[in-house]
PDB file of C-alpha atoms in Angstrom:
ATOM      1  CA  MET A  27      16.184  22.347   2.413  1.00 95.00           C
ATOM      2  CA  LEU A  28      16.395  20.621  -0.805  1.00 96.00           C
ATOM      3  CA  ASP A  29      13.105  20.602  -2.944  1.00 96.00           C
ATOM      4  CA  THR A  30      13.250  17.553  -5.402  1.00 96.00           C
ATOM      5  CA  ARG A  31       9.835  18.659  -6.947  1.00 95.00           C
ATOM      6  CA  GLN A  32      11.345  21.859  -8.687  1.00 96.00           C
ATOM      7  CA  GLY A  33      11.871  21.743 -12.295  1.00 96.00           C
ATOM      8  CA  TYR A  34      15.555  22.278 -12.297  1.00 97.00           C
ATOM      9  CA  TRP A  35      15.958  19.380 -10.007  1.00 97.00           C
ATOM     10  CA  LEU A  36      13.779  17.010 -12.263  1.00 96.00           C
ATOM     11  CA  GLU A  37      15.528  17.935 -15.236  1.00 97.00           C
ATOM     12  CA  ARG A  38      18.986  17.263 -13.714  1.00 97.00           C
ATOM     13  CA  LYS A  39      17.837  13.996 -12.198  1.00 96.00           C
ATOM     14  CA  ARG A  40      16.656  12.773 -15.837  1.00 96.00           C
ATOM     15  CA  THR A  41      20.192  13.793 -16.970  1.00 96.00           C
ATOM     16  CA  TRP A  42      21.792  11.392 -14.470  1.00 96.00           C
ATOM     17  CA  LYS A  43      19.255   8.642 -14.871  1.00 94.00           C
ATOM     18  CA  ASP A  44      20.102   8.506 -18.596  1.00 94.00           C
ATOM     19  CA  LEU A  45      23.596   8.196 -17.801  1.00 93.00           C
ATOM     20  CA  ILE A  46      23.273   5.714 -15.055  1.00 92.00           C
ATOM     21  CA  GLN A  47      20.307   3.503 -16.257  1.00 86.00           C
ATOM     22  CA  ASP A  48      19.596   1.950 -12.892  1.00 77.00           C
ATOM     23  CA  GLU A  49      16.169   1.089 -12.335  1.00 71.00           C
ATOM     24  CA  GLY A  50      16.534  -1.231  -9.400  1.00 64.00           C
ATOM     25  CA  GLU A  51      16.250  -4.311 -11.380  1.00 55.00           C
ATOM     26  CA  SER A  52      17.932  -6.552  -9.189  1.00 55.00           C
ATOM     27  CA  ARG A  53      15.360  -5.870  -6.337  1.00 53.00           C
ATOM     28  CA  GLN A  54      12.335  -6.200  -8.169  1.00 50.00           C
ATOM     29  CA  GLU A  55      11.647  -9.866  -6.791  1.00 52.00           C
ATOM     30  CA  THR A  56      12.599  -8.758  -3.058  1.00 51.00           C
ATOM     31  CA  LEU A  57       9.591  -6.685  -2.651  1.00 49.00           C
ATOM     32  CA  PHE A  58       7.102  -9.326  -2.862  1.00 41.00           C
ATOM     33  CA  LYS A  59       4.978  -9.661  -0.011  1.00 47.00           C
ATOM     34  CA  LYS A  60       3.102 -13.174   0.283  1.00 45.00           C
ATOM     35  CA  MET A  61      -0.638 -12.754   1.331  1.00 42.00           C
ATOM     36  CA  THR A  62      -3.545 -15.197   1.744  1.00 44.00           C
ATOM     37  CA  THR A  63      -6.981 -14.151   0.862  1.00 45.00           C
ATOM     38  CA  GLY A  64     -10.210 -14.865   2.731  1.00 51.00           C
ATOM     39  CA  ALA A  65     -10.664 -17.758   0.418  1.00 52.00           C
ATOM     40  CA  GLY A  66      -7.343 -19.233   1.100  1.00 52.00           C
ATOM     41  CA  LYS A  67      -5.932 -18.229  -2.123  1.00 50.00           C
ATOM     42  CA  LYS A  68      -2.254 -16.985  -2.058  1.00 45.00           C
ATOM     43  CA  ILE A  69      -1.368 -13.923  -3.909  1.00 43.00           C
ATOM     44  CA  SER A  70       1.709 -11.689  -4.202  1.00 44.00           C
ATOM     45  CA  ALA A  71       1.844  -7.820  -4.079  1.00 44.00           C
ATOM     46  CA  ILE A  72       4.844  -5.853  -5.243  1.00 43.00           C
ATOM     47  CA  GLY A  73       5.858  -2.555  -3.968  1.00 49.00           C
ATOM     48  CA  THR A  74       8.038   0.164  -5.580  1.00 53.00           C
ATOM     49  CA  VAL A  75      11.718  -0.044  -5.546  1.00 61.00           C
ATOM     50  CA  SER A  76      13.533   2.942  -4.096  1.00 76.00           C
ATOM     51  CA  ILE A  77      16.385   4.405  -6.020  1.00 87.00           C
ATOM     52  CA  LEU A  78      18.815   6.891  -4.490  1.00 93.00           C
ATOM     53  CA  ASP A  79      18.360  10.357  -6.029  1.00 95.00           C
ATOM     54  CA  PRO A  80      21.310  11.100  -8.215  1.00 97.00           C
ATOM     55  CA  VAL A  81      21.154  14.845  -7.761  1.00 97.00           C
ATOM     56  CA  LEU A  82      21.425  14.434  -3.961  1.00 97.00           C
ATOM     57  CA  ALA A  83      24.532  12.396  -4.436  1.00 97.00           C
ATOM     58  CA  GLU A  84      25.951  14.994  -6.711  1.00 98.00           C
ATOM     59  CA  ILE A  85      25.160  17.813  -4.199  1.00 98.00           C
ATOM     60  CA  MET A  86      26.679  16.092  -1.270  1.00 98.00           C
ATOM     61  CA  ILE A  87      29.666  15.125  -3.045  1.00 98.00           C
ATOM     62  CA  LYS A  88      30.338  18.779  -4.308  1.00 98.00           C
ATOM     63  CA  TRP A  89      29.559  20.248  -1.126  1.00 97.00           C
ATOM     64  CA  PHE A  90      31.285  17.894   1.502  1.00 98.00           C
ATOM     65  CA  CYS A  91      34.023  16.116  -0.366  1.00 98.00           C
ATOM     66  CA  PRO A  92      37.470  17.415  -1.234  1.00 97.00           C
ATOM     67  CA  LYS A  93      38.213  17.307  -5.099  1.00 94.00           C
ATOM     68  CA  GLY A  94      39.876  13.973  -6.079  1.00 94.00           C
ATOM     69  CA  GLY A  95      38.993  12.496  -2.791  1.00 97.00           C
ATOM     70  CA  LYS A  96      38.302   8.926  -1.911  1.00 98.00           C
ATOM     71  CA  THR A  97      34.682   8.142  -0.932  1.00 98.00           C
ATOM     72  CA  PHE A  98      33.119   4.881   0.505  1.00 98.00           C
ATOM     73  CA  ASP A  99      29.735   3.384   1.528  1.00 97.00           C
ATOM     74  CA  THR A 100      29.067   0.526   3.802  1.00 97.00           C
ATOM     75  CA  PHE A 101      25.553   0.109   2.551  1.00 95.00           C
ATOM     76  CA  ALA A 102      26.181   0.618  -1.079  1.00 94.00           C
ATOM     77  CA  GLY A 103      22.796  -0.685  -2.534  1.00 90.00           C
ATOM     78  CA  ASP A 104      22.152   0.440  -6.048  1.00 91.00           C
ATOM     79  CA  THR A 105      24.677   2.132  -8.601  1.00 94.00           C
ATOM     80  CA  VAL A 106      23.875   5.640  -7.993  1.00 95.00           C
ATOM     81  CA  PHE A 107      26.478   7.023  -5.371  1.00 96.00           C
ATOM     82  CA  GLY A 108      29.284   5.139  -6.631  1.00 96.00           C
ATOM     83  CA  TYR A 109      28.542   5.988 -10.469  1.00 96.00           C
ATOM     84  CA  VAL A 110      27.997   9.703  -9.543  1.00 97.00           C
ATOM     85  CA  SER A 111      31.061   9.910  -7.292  1.00 97.00           C
ATOM     86  CA  SER A 112      33.496   8.346  -9.766  1.00 97.00           C
ATOM     87  CA  HIS A 113      32.030  10.406 -12.705  1.00 97.00           C
ATOM     88  CA  LEU A 114      32.764  13.505 -10.893  1.00 97.00           C
ATOM     89  CA  GLY A 115      36.370  12.455 -10.420  1.00 96.00           C
ATOM     90  CA  HIS A 116      36.505  10.556  -7.199  1.00 98.00           C
ATOM     91  CA  SER A 117      37.615   7.132  -6.365  1.00 97.00           C
ATOM     92  CA  PHE A 118      34.788   5.046  -4.769  1.00 98.00           C
ATOM     93  CA  LYS A 119      34.783   1.853  -2.954  1.00 98.00           C
ATOM     94  CA  GLY A 120      31.565   0.412  -1.501  1.00 97.00           C
ATOM     95  CA  ILE A 121      30.453  -2.747   0.354  1.00 97.00           C
ATOM     96  CA  GLU A 122      27.038  -4.294  -0.873  1.00 96.00           C
ATOM     97  CA  LEU A 123      25.622  -7.407   0.925  1.00 94.00           C
ATOM     98  CA  ARG A 124      23.652  -9.105  -2.054  1.00 94.00           C
ATOM     99  CA  PRO A 125      25.866 -10.700  -4.801  1.00 94.00           C
ATOM    100  CA  GLU A 126      23.616  -9.918  -7.596  1.00 94.00           C
ATOM    101  CA  GLN A 127      23.550  -6.205  -6.670  1.00 93.00           C
ATOM    102  CA  ALA A 128      27.294  -5.922  -6.400  1.00 95.00           C
ATOM    103  CA  ARG A 129      27.810  -7.807  -9.648  1.00 96.00           C
ATOM    104  CA  LEU A 130      25.531  -5.490 -11.470  1.00 95.00           C
ATOM    105  CA  ASN A 131      26.953  -2.231 -10.029  1.00 95.00           C
ATOM    106  CA  ASN A 132      30.495  -3.525 -10.893  1.00 96.00           C
ATOM    107  CA  GLU A 133      29.252  -4.415 -14.550  1.00 95.00           C
ATOM    108  CA  ARG A 134      27.661  -1.003 -14.875  1.00 94.00           C
ATOM    109  CA  THR A 135      30.754   1.261 -13.864  1.00 95.00           C
ATOM    110  CA  ARG A 136      33.215  -0.859 -15.444  1.00 95.00           C
ATOM    111  CA  GLU A 137      31.442  -0.631 -18.845  1.00 94.00           C
ATOM    112  CA  LYS A 138      31.922   3.233 -18.452  1.00 94.00           C
ATOM    113  CA  GLY A 139      35.418   3.158 -17.199  1.00 96.00           C
ATOM    114  CA  LEU A 140      34.629   4.526 -13.931  1.00 97.00           C
ATOM    115  CA  ASP A 141      36.904   4.208 -10.690  1.00 97.00           C
ATOM    116  CA  ALA A 142      34.290   2.435  -8.628  1.00 97.00           C
ATOM    117  CA  GLU A 143      34.543  -0.889  -6.928  1.00 97.00           C
ATOM    118  CA  TYR A 144      31.683  -2.823  -5.065  1.00 97.00           C
ATOM    119  CA  ILE A 145      32.847  -5.559  -2.758  1.00 97.00           C
ATOM    120  CA  CYS A 146      30.259  -8.168  -1.693  1.00 97.00           C
ATOM    121  CA  ASP A 147      30.357  -8.238   2.028  1.00 96.00           C
ATOM    122  CA  ASP A 148      28.501  -7.658   5.158  1.00 96.00           C
ATOM    123  CA  GLY A 149      28.776  -3.527   5.790  1.00 95.00           C
ATOM    124  CA  GLN A 150      29.870  -4.509   9.141  1.00 96.00           C
ATOM    125  CA  ASN A 151      32.991  -5.818   8.072  1.00 97.00           C
ATOM    126  CA  VAL A 152      34.204  -2.426   6.898  1.00 97.00           C
ATOM    127  CA  LEU A 153      37.651  -2.680   8.546  1.00 97.00           C
ATOM    128  CA  LYS A 154      38.535  -5.784   6.667  1.00 97.00           C
ATOM    129  CA  HIS A 155      38.350  -3.962   3.452  1.00 97.00           C
ATOM    130  CA  PHE A 156      39.598  -0.274   4.384  1.00 98.00           C
ATOM    131  CA  GLU A 157      42.548   0.975   6.275  1.00 98.00           C
ATOM    132  CA  GLU A 158      41.705   3.336   9.126  1.00 98.00           C
ATOM    133  CA  ASN A 159      42.113   7.006   8.375  1.00 98.00           C
ATOM    134  CA  SER A 160      42.217   6.482   4.505  1.00 98.00           C
ATOM    135  CA  ARG A 161      39.092   7.924   3.121  1.00 98.00           C
ATOM    136  CA  ASP A 162      37.888  11.530   2.415  1.00 98.00           C
ATOM    137  CA  PHE A 163      34.052  11.271   2.506  1.00 98.00           C
ATOM    138  CA  TYR A 164      31.599   8.629   3.761  1.00 98.00           C
ATOM    139  CA  PHE A 165      28.080   8.507   2.241  1.00 98.00           C
ATOM    140  CA  SER A 166      25.565   5.912   3.205  1.00 96.00           C
ATOM    141  CA  CYS A 167      21.705   5.263   2.763  1.00 94.00           C
ATOM    142  CA  PRO A 168      21.142   2.340   4.753  1.00 93.00           C
ATOM    143  CA  PRO A 169      17.901   0.348   5.041  1.00 90.00           C
ATOM    144  CA  TYR A 170      14.900   2.265   6.749  1.00 87.00           C
ATOM    145  CA  PHE A 171      14.611  -0.875   9.206  1.00 86.00           C
ATOM    146  CA  ASP A 172      12.018  -3.086   7.681  1.00 84.00           C
ATOM    147  CA  LEU A 173      10.202  -0.469   5.353  1.00 81.00           C
ATOM    148  CA  GLU A 174      11.705  -2.548   2.435  1.00 84.00           C
ATOM    149  CA  VAL A 175      13.098  -5.942   3.040  1.00 85.00           C
ATOM    150  CA  TYR A 176      16.021  -6.563   0.498  1.00 84.00           C
ATOM    151  CA  SER A 177      16.629 -10.206   1.150  1.00 84.00           C
ATOM    152  CA  ASP A 178      16.272 -13.280   3.392  1.00 83.00           C
ATOM    153  CA  ASP A 179      19.979 -13.019   4.253  1.00 86.00           C
ATOM    154  CA  PRO A 180      20.169 -13.050   8.200  1.00 86.00           C
ATOM    155  CA  LYS A 181      22.827 -10.547   7.859  1.00 87.00           C
ATOM    156  CA  ASP A 182      20.576  -8.227   5.909  1.00 87.00           C
ATOM    157  CA  ALA A 183      19.806  -5.048   8.177  1.00 85.00           C
ATOM    158  CA  SER A 184      16.354  -4.885   6.661  1.00 85.00           C
ATOM    159  CA  ASN A 185      15.813  -8.430   7.615  1.00 86.00           C
ATOM    160  CA  GLN A 186      15.956  -8.422  11.431  1.00 89.00           C
ATOM    161  CA  GLY A 187      13.528  -9.599  14.044  1.00 88.00           C
ATOM    162  CA  SER A 188      13.632  -6.193  16.018  1.00 92.00           C
ATOM    163  CA  TYR A 189      14.723  -2.669  15.834  1.00 93.00           C
ATOM    164  CA  ALA A 190      17.483  -3.281  18.400  1.00 94.00           C
ATOM    165  CA  GLU A 191      19.004  -6.005  16.106  1.00 94.00           C
ATOM    166  CA  PHE A 192      18.748  -3.575  13.121  1.00 94.00           C
ATOM    167  CA  LEU A 193      20.237  -0.707  15.159  1.00 95.00           C
ATOM    168  CA  GLN A 194      23.321  -2.890  16.218  1.00 96.00           C
ATOM    169  CA  ILE A 195      24.133  -3.531  12.650  1.00 94.00           C
ATOM    170  CA  LEU A 196      24.086   0.050  11.773  1.00 96.00           C
ATOM    171  CA  ASP A 197      26.147   0.861  15.036  1.00 97.00           C
ATOM    172  CA  ASN A 198      28.734  -1.745  14.055  1.00 97.00           C
ATOM    173  CA  SER A 199      29.069  -0.469  10.596  1.00 97.00           C
ATOM    174  CA  PHE A 200      29.165   3.300  11.372  1.00 97.00           C
ATOM    175  CA  THR A 201      31.641   2.675  14.095  1.00 98.00           C
ATOM    176  CA  GLY A 202      33.871   1.138  11.646  1.00 98.00           C
ATOM    177  CA  ALA A 203      33.295   3.710   9.011  1.00 98.00           C
ATOM    178  CA  ALA A 204      34.284   6.516  11.429  1.00 98.00           C
ATOM    179  CA  LYS A 205      37.689   4.995  11.860  1.00 98.00           C
ATOM    180  CA  VAL A 206      38.130   4.728   8.246  1.00 98.00           C
ATOM    181  CA  LEU A 207      37.325   8.166   7.645  1.00 98.00           C
ATOM    182  CA  LYS A 208      40.178  10.747   7.889  1.00 98.00           C
ATOM    183  CA  ASN A 209      40.118  13.702  10.281  1.00 96.00           C
ATOM    184  CA  ASP A 210      38.672  16.666   9.395  1.00 96.00           C
ATOM    185  CA  ARG A 211      36.159  15.157   6.961  1.00 98.00           C
ATOM    186  CA  PHE A 212      32.399  14.672   6.456  1.00 98.00           C
ATOM    187  CA  ALA A 213      29.949  11.877   6.673  1.00 98.00           C
ATOM    188  CA  VAL A 214      26.526  12.119   5.293  1.00 98.00           C
ATOM    189  CA  VAL A 215      23.678   9.601   6.121  1.00 97.00           C
ATOM    190  CA  VAL A 216      20.515   9.633   4.162  1.00 96.00           C
ATOM    191  CA  MET A 217      17.642   8.484   6.675  1.00 94.00           C
ATOM    192  CA  SER A 218      14.018   9.118   7.709  1.00 92.00           C
ATOM    193  CA  ASN A 219      12.039   8.128  10.688  1.00 92.00           C
ATOM    194  CA  ILE A 220       9.503   5.582   9.953  1.00 90.00           C
ATOM    195  CA  ARG A 221       6.384   4.459  11.749  1.00 90.00           C
ATOM    196  CA  ASP A 222       6.034   1.080  13.457  1.00 88.00           C
ATOM    197  CA  LYS A 223       3.147  -1.314  12.949  1.00 87.00           C
ATOM    198  CA  ASN A 224       1.133   0.906  15.393  1.00 91.00           C
ATOM    199  CA  GLY A 225       1.653   4.028  13.662  1.00 91.00           C
ATOM    200  CA  PHE A 226       3.961   5.619  15.917  1.00 93.00           C
ATOM    201  CA  TYR A 227       7.377   7.154  14.995  1.00 92.00           C
ATOM    202  CA  ILE A 228      10.728   5.071  15.264  1.00 92.00           C
ATOM    203  CA  HIS A 229      13.406   7.684  15.710  1.00 93.00           C
ATOM    204  CA  ILE A 230      16.239   6.125  13.567  1.00 95.00           C
ATOM    205  CA  VAL A 231      17.423   9.793  12.810  1.00 96.00           C
ATOM    206  CA  ASP A 232      18.321  10.482  16.464  1.00 96.00           C
ATOM    207  CA  ASP A 233      19.667   6.927  16.963  1.00 96.00           C
ATOM    208  CA  ILE A 234      22.179   7.503  14.141  1.00 97.00           C
ATOM    209  CA  LYS A 235      23.291  10.747  15.401  1.00 97.00           C
ATOM    210  CA  ARG A 236      23.943   9.318  18.870  1.00 97.00           C
ATOM    211  CA  ILE A 237      26.069   6.415  17.123  1.00 97.00           C
ATOM    212  CA  MET A 238      28.068   8.845  15.051  1.00 97.00           C
ATOM    213  CA  GLN A 239      28.657  11.370  18.182  1.00 97.00           C
ATOM    214  CA  LYS A 240      29.943   8.514  20.258  1.00 97.00           C
ATOM    215  CA  ASN A 241      32.554   7.809  17.570  1.00 97.00           C
ATOM    216  CA  GLY A 242      33.822  11.232  17.563  1.00 96.00           C
ATOM    217  CA  LEU A 243      31.791  12.817  14.850  1.00 97.00           C
ATOM    218  CA  ARG A 244      29.976  16.143  15.534  1.00 96.00           C
ATOM    219  CA  LEU A 245      26.822  17.098  13.775  1.00 97.00           C
ATOM    220  CA  TYR A 246      27.375  19.837  11.080  1.00 97.00           C
ATOM    221  CA  ASN A 247      23.961  20.192   9.245  1.00 95.00           C
ATOM    222  CA  ASP A 248      20.485  18.538   9.286  1.00 95.00           C
ATOM    223  CA  ILE A 249      19.471  18.809   5.582  1.00 96.00           C
ATOM    224  CA  ILE A 250      15.809  18.198   4.797  1.00 95.00           C
ATOM    225  CA  LEU A 251      15.059  16.511   1.416  1.00 95.00           C
ATOM    226  CA  ILE A 252      11.461  17.537   0.286  1.00 94.00           C
ATOM    227  CA  ASN A 253       9.761  14.776  -1.941  1.00 89.00           C
ATOM    228  CA  SER A 254       6.220  15.791  -1.166  1.00 79.00           C
ATOM    229  CA  PHE A 255       4.178  17.299   1.608  1.00 68.00           C
TER     230      PHE A 255
END
């Protein structure tokens, strides 16, 4: 269990944030939800942009990636994992669907001279960009279904009409990633179960375990990240 509320965690997180300086600025406009009031007036509400916890990224790399290893991600999102990974001496390559996010990530890491590259493409196309058995550590934090809708792109996993369609995108991406990963290596997926519109749990975590296991990966750890009770 990793407790993000502790003082030492928060201090470490501030240190990373000062280095990375990623505030999720490329996604501010994606969280607008159009609503209509009773008087027929249209308004917009904006949610909070989620950013990967850099301390979590650091711990996972130090625990599960061999020194000087090659890391990758097929749902790269913000700059955090690629930055932390390359800052710690690894070679990172990630796939990110949104061109504005991929461009920003590349600008931010190249400015610091880091060995990180973000490819603008669909994460399902992982085998177009990586050779099989070529990478040492897979880390990914894919969309939590439709909890945050990142774009109106029909290929966006968060923009699917059904959970089955969303899960198929994850299946295609993870299946490719499993082939890219070398033998005797680790994959870490950050995910939480979410509730459907009726308030009942969708068991994304169990489905991801099933996808990974059918591709020959065996479950080594369940790690609980505590944000709040």
